[in-house]
C-alpha atoms as one frame of an Amber mdcrd trajectory, in Angstrom:
protein
 113.014  70.385 115.043 112.335  72.502 118.160 110.136  75.344 117.329 111.264
  78.812 118.110 109.685  82.320 118.965 111.337  85.468 117.690 110.810  89.065
 118.657 111.324  91.225 115.604 112.575  94.815 116.614 110.757  97.623 115.160
 113.605  99.979 115.524 115.688  98.218 112.854 113.927  95.060 111.775 116.211
  92.714 113.144 115.429  89.554 115.441 116.117  90.968 118.803 115.469  87.899
 120.708 114.820  84.191 120.020 113.576  81.508 122.534 112.805  77.695 121.885
 109.339  76.846 122.683 108.697  74.068 125.290 107.477  70.547 123.702 104.216
  69.289 125.173 105.978  67.061 127.727 108.056  69.814 129.246 105.092  72.062
 129.149 103.253  69.278 131.196 106.096  68.877 133.876 106.200  72.498 134.062
 102.609  72.774 134.915 102.846  69.666 137.177 105.653  71.432 139.277 103.469
  74.527 139.742 100.470  72.211 140.874 102.734  70.445 143.252 104.402  73.302
 144.787 101.297  75.577 144.894  99.666  74.012 148.503 103.063  74.820 150.582
 103.092  78.291 149.018  99.427  78.805 150.148 100.046  77.627 153.583 102.935
  80.388 154.288 101.430  83.343 156.320  99.884  85.857 154.114 102.515  88.373
 155.402 105.436  86.126 154.097 103.822  85.954 150.637 103.234  89.632 150.517
 106.933  90.361 151.484 108.356  88.129 148.889 106.093  89.526 146.307 106.896
  93.098 147.191 110.556  92.241 147.343 110.555  90.831 143.888 109.103  93.954
 142.447 111.714  95.983 144.372 114.195  93.847 142.577 112.609  94.587 139.369
 113.001  98.359 139.711 116.617  97.659 140.354 116.636  96.423 136.548 115.064
  99.725 135.254 118.091 101.181 132.684 118.018  97.281 131.306 114.250  96.975
 131.322 113.687 100.437 129.651 116.191  99.797 126.914 114.745  96.377 126.091
 111.239  97.711 125.820 112.540 100.172 123.253 114.095  97.633 121.334 111.220
  94.978 121.670 107.989  97.207 121.135 109.438 100.928 120.471 108.457 103.054
 123.360 110.734 106.022 123.569 113.255 105.479 126.847 112.437 109.088 127.761
 109.065 107.820 129.406 111.181 105.569 131.754 109.313 102.167 131.213 106.368
 101.110 133.337 107.632 101.337 136.942 105.149 104.163 138.436 102.157 102.022
 137.569 103.869  98.768 138.694 104.793  99.854 141.864 101.473 101.566 142.632
  99.417  98.582 141.852 101.607  96.323 143.660 101.840  98.606 146.852  97.773
  98.951 146.757  97.020  95.343 146.211  99.897  94.327 149.029  97.922  97.161
 151.322  94.372  95.780 150.948  95.226  91.953 150.830  94.233  91.425 154.307
  91.133  92.508 154.221  90.239  91.399 150.960  91.176  87.608 151.652  89.573
  87.864 155.198  86.622  85.402 155.969  83.254  86.894 156.052  81.920  86.039
 159.389  78.085  85.610 159.337  77.679  84.282 162.558  80.148  83.421 165.593
  77.739  82.349 168.463  77.564  79.610 171.266  75.614  77.710 168.581  77.227
  78.220 165.265  80.332  79.351 163.521  79.367  80.503 159.943  81.603  82.179
 157.534  82.762  82.498 153.991  86.209  82.141 153.466  88.595  82.613 150.111
  90.869  80.015 148.862  93.485  80.251 146.195  92.194  78.520 142.941  95.502
  76.887 142.317  97.499  77.478 139.307  96.877  80.697 137.425  97.921  81.251
 133.638  98.716  84.579 132.580  98.934  85.331 128.811 100.154  88.797 128.554
 100.297  91.350 125.702 103.316  93.511 124.427 101.683  96.825 124.542 102.400
  97.518 128.257 104.036  94.207 129.172 104.900  94.853 132.775 101.701  96.591
 133.813  99.183  94.430 132.348 100.724  91.041 133.692 101.265  92.723 136.970
  97.495  93.374 137.284  97.052  89.469 137.669 100.381  88.101 138.883 100.523
  90.145 142.213  96.982  89.629 143.557  97.455  85.886 142.354 100.735  85.429
 144.210  99.657  86.975 147.243  96.478  84.986 147.463  98.513  81.937 147.542
  98.340  80.656 143.820 101.166  79.458 141.560 101.637  81.648 138.324 102.633
  80.458 135.166 103.535  83.545 132.522 103.303  83.281 128.928 104.379  86.756
 127.400 103.536  87.798 123.779 106.292  87.173 121.161 106.798  90.909 120.783
 108.104  91.262 124.305 109.887  87.930 124.863 112.224  89.257 127.477 109.580
  90.402 129.883 108.836  87.218 131.456 112.284  86.149 131.969 112.919  89.955
 133.768 109.964  89.159 135.832 111.007  85.450 136.656 114.615  86.852 137.698
 113.145  89.665 139.668 110.539  87.644 141.617 112.976  84.687 142.417 115.325
  87.183 143.769 112.643  88.477 145.933 111.945  84.979 147.454 109.288  83.519
 145.357 109.957  79.861 144.624 110.829  79.113 141.099 108.229  76.615 140.678
 105.314  79.019 142.087 106.360  81.618 139.478 107.537  80.308 136.059 107.919
  81.910 132.687 107.303  79.910 129.773 107.554  80.153 125.973 104.553  78.015
 124.299 103.419  77.769 120.568  99.525  77.954 120.195  99.142  74.166 120.057
 100.692  73.568 123.210  98.933  76.242 125.041  95.513  75.049 123.746  96.538
  71.437 124.730  97.468  72.408 128.241  94.393  74.534 128.947  92.183  71.629
 127.528  94.055  69.193 129.960  93.008  71.372 132.848  96.455  72.269 133.557
  95.239  75.613 134.974  92.335  76.724 137.312  92.181  80.352 136.176  93.475
  81.966 133.054  93.919  85.474 132.616  94.201  86.576 128.646  94.741  89.999
 127.382  94.718  90.553 123.273  92.490  90.475 120.419  88.611  89.340 120.363
  89.932  86.378 118.084  92.365  85.391 120.708  89.662  85.607 123.440  87.405
  83.307 121.557  90.317  80.958 121.014  90.951  80.601 124.970  87.106  80.239
 125.468  87.215  77.272 122.784  90.213  75.721 124.352  88.751  75.883 127.900
  85.309  74.602 126.968  83.906  71.914 128.994  86.967  72.216 131.542  85.034
  74.743 133.828  88.175  76.759 134.363  87.708  80.516 135.119  88.613  82.929
 132.352  89.338  86.798 132.751  89.349  88.096 129.147  90.392  91.903 128.167
  90.072  92.050 124.624  89.291  94.806 121.987  88.595  98.349 122.555  87.559
 101.422 120.928  87.190 103.934 123.586  85.520 107.168 123.234  85.835 110.964
 124.770  83.082 113.192 124.841  83.814 116.813 125.094  80.660 118.784 126.467
  79.882 122.445 125.709  81.046 123.352 129.374  84.635 121.449 129.282  87.853
 122.976 129.952  88.966 123.039 126.527  92.663 123.051 126.628  92.601 120.348
 129.347  90.390 118.203 127.186  92.769 118.478 124.137  95.699 117.816 126.089
  94.764 114.772 127.741  92.630 113.170 125.003  95.319 113.728 122.588  97.757
 112.004 124.650  95.502 109.390 125.286  95.140 108.958 121.582  99.059 109.217
 120.784 100.710 107.941 123.728 102.695 104.677 123.047 101.944 105.376 119.437
  98.284 104.844 120.174  99.015 101.218 121.324  97.040 101.452 124.592  94.016
  99.091 125.837  92.418 102.194 127.056  93.807 104.566 124.468  91.355 107.243
 122.925  90.230 106.101 119.375  87.332 108.169 118.777  86.307 111.849 120.223
  83.061 113.279 120.060  82.749 117.210 120.462  79.829 119.097 121.312  79.278
 121.608 117.931  79.890 124.818 119.951  83.409 123.977 120.742  84.162 121.634
 117.819  86.299 123.772 115.567  88.338 125.259 118.296  89.007 121.698 119.614
  90.239 120.360 116.110  92.293 123.417 115.587  93.938 122.756 119.094  94.108
 119.191 118.473  95.930 119.406 115.196  98.565 121.847 116.826  99.227 119.341
 119.704  99.876 116.592 117.230 102.013 118.627 114.916 104.128 119.198 118.098
 105.031 115.289 118.484 108.602 114.176 117.203 108.379 110.683 115.519 111.649
 109.004 115.777 114.146 106.573 117.043 113.018 105.663 120.514 116.544 105.893
 122.023 116.533 109.504 120.958 115.839 111.953 123.852 113.714 114.207 121.362
 111.616 111.413 120.282 107.944 111.662 121.847 106.641 108.652 119.536 108.459
 105.760 118.536 107.632 103.197 116.001 104.601 101.001 116.356 105.437  97.489
 117.732 105.460  95.623 114.333 105.274  96.914 110.903 102.165  94.734 110.425
 100.167  96.772 113.247 101.153  99.912 111.447  99.944  98.187 108.097  96.299
  97.883 109.656  96.233 101.463 110.636  97.517 102.759 107.202  94.576 100.577
 105.650  92.022 102.044 107.931  93.113 105.592 107.297  93.423 105.106 103.418
  89.765 103.651 103.113  88.303 106.414 105.312  90.114 109.183 103.159  88.692
 107.358  99.931  85.264 107.202 101.833  85.344 111.098 102.421  87.240 111.453
 105.478  89.733 114.474 105.616  93.137 114.279 107.029  94.644 117.236 109.061
  98.036 116.009 109.339 100.505 116.174 106.449 102.494 113.205 106.680 105.655
 115.267 105.276 105.692 116.610 108.832 107.143 113.541 109.841 109.840 112.534
 107.594 110.627 109.326 109.809 107.535 107.558 108.379 109.387 104.681 106.587
 106.135 102.960 105.505 106.909 100.214 107.881 106.637 100.170 111.694 107.537
 103.934 111.869 104.143 105.829 111.276 103.277 109.374 111.317 100.336 110.290
 113.771  97.053 111.432 112.011  93.626 113.204 112.797  90.513 112.393 110.498
  87.504 114.791 110.506  84.408 114.298 108.390  84.312 110.553 109.662  81.314
 108.552 110.539  80.497 105.374 111.990  80.266 103.455 108.559  84.077 103.948
 108.426  86.185 101.145 109.678  88.531 103.652 111.395  85.359 104.624 113.545
  84.258 101.049 114.364  87.242  98.629 114.457  90.403  98.770 116.657  92.926
 100.537 115.474  95.551 100.485 118.111  97.888 103.184 116.395  98.528 107.083
 116.542  95.012 108.009 114.537  92.094 109.339 116.104  88.537 110.367 114.383
  86.827 113.604 115.619  83.064 113.934 115.133  80.772 117.174 116.431  77.678
 116.346 118.226  74.478 118.443 118.984  73.893 117.137 122.441  74.381 114.561
 125.213  71.713 112.032 123.645  73.497 112.047 120.419  76.893 111.538 122.161
  75.698 108.691 124.189  74.225 107.093 121.029  77.522 107.184 118.936  79.634
 106.384 122.263  77.434 103.135 122.566  77.428 102.392 118.812  80.636 100.234
 119.193  80.980  96.546 119.877  83.684  97.204 122.572  83.186  98.747 125.894
  86.447  99.414 128.204  86.244 103.156 129.132  84.815 106.177 128.205  85.957
 109.753 128.771  83.640 112.707 129.837  84.678 116.183 129.786  82.312 118.700
 131.827  82.608 120.656 134.877  79.370 119.208 135.925  79.670 116.084 138.077
  76.204 115.081 138.235  75.835 115.249 134.453  78.900 113.272 134.049  77.367
 110.500 136.274  74.203 110.576 134.416  75.567 110.280 131.071  78.123 107.603
 132.705  75.092 105.514 133.671  73.788 105.175 129.977  77.302 104.250 128.585
  77.992 100.513 127.721  81.654 100.486 129.139  83.577  99.052 132.239  84.845
 102.548 133.399  83.644 106.140 133.276  86.123 108.970 133.459  85.375 112.482
 133.965  88.245 114.967 132.924  90.843 112.380 132.739  91.268 109.380 130.368
  93.848 106.296 129.966  94.593 105.766 133.555  93.901 102.634 135.581  93.320
 103.240 139.293  93.976 100.280 141.477  91.411 100.800 143.937  88.744 100.199
 141.214  87.960  97.154 139.280  89.376  97.068 135.648  86.945  95.486 133.426
  84.944  95.648 130.136  81.693  94.546 128.502  80.681  93.411 125.119  83.315
  92.317 122.984  85.956  93.719 125.189  85.528  90.675 127.228  84.830  89.821
 131.013  86.030  89.461 134.225  87.981  92.264 136.422  91.425  92.829 137.882
  92.654  95.006 140.536  90.891  96.300 143.371  89.191  93.838 146.085  87.369
  91.979 143.215  90.706  91.299 141.656  91.527  89.090 144.387  88.127  87.516
 143.882  89.051  86.400 140.341  92.053  84.190 141.797  90.085  82.854 144.723
  87.451  80.619 145.218  84.823  81.046 148.157  84.611  78.166 150.626  81.626
  78.078 153.222  81.801  76.725 156.892  78.721  75.836 158.567  79.973  74.580
 162.000  77.491  73.404 164.516  78.620  73.559 167.939  77.860  70.991 170.568
  76.212  71.985 173.561  75.857  70.160 176.881
């Protein structure tokens, strides 16, 4: 019997989409087609590859109404936000713009005696395992540079966003990327691990849980396949005594609650200098009370359901445990009657929290944030670093030198000043500790999907 993967909609609990998994034989044939087609794609001029990829993204933009509706059904994001097209377009345009320079040979010497250079070659077949929370943005981060650099790409999307891979394949194929060069696949865990173990891929990019990342490493052990892993996060914000309070509240609370808190770099814990703490908390509570939890298709809804009721269950457990351990909830769930005990979850702010509580240590990935006062920068740095994760940190101050000095002491992949929850395509997107390893976007993003090849050419002289 053929195994199938289902997407259960958080909106109404029905099976929104269902697709059969490839058998191992079918999956092996798919990977073989990708490998066979890749050299011809890499041999095309760079300009042609860029044109096909950007045309594919343009075709995706033509699908916007359908994509936005499907995202709401699949993972609950309100349609008022219009999908992920702004980020997809910006990242694609930037990576296309820098491709020629990023992939150009590094010439060490070109004299009458020697030609010495380092070139960058595509790794071959890139396997992208994409998450559901930002299913287009996160996958584009690797797909676009991988294709531009001359690789074949195989995409396996999360079951919660089962249709996203189909839309991307439809768009890229319409834009001129050959069918064997970009393939969307539906695989179960066993087949996925078998392909990785058989060296079907030359680079693997995985975005997901820490446990999932560990499974990727185990599957790839001994194959010497490159891995890029973006895993868990518990990103902090620090509001200093000289911060613009209103701006800090607005940005940090949006960073905590947008997309029902289901953001890789969402704000999950906030530390406020004691001089601003009471005012910050008061304004933060007012900000959250103004949210409207509801059906994502309603134009008034500013926060929709979590992507799956089991995700919401984890957040409810963390909140309940924290309250039992002494935390104080500041948002009355009665203000959000749409909270149904399932995927629809009322947002929450917790104070009187500490780092013994699971809600301040483990990834929540939901609409809850804990807020703690701190006395000074040293205390803030200590609590920000008191985490197994390190993706981003958001610093709020009017003093760039202070922010830079603090940033140098934080164990994180990205330091923000006076903003949060944002990816700049010109900067490397990376993490440390249990958040994973590797990087995407920027010039370094091209380095992940290519390998260096050195040429040392001694010229014959008479």
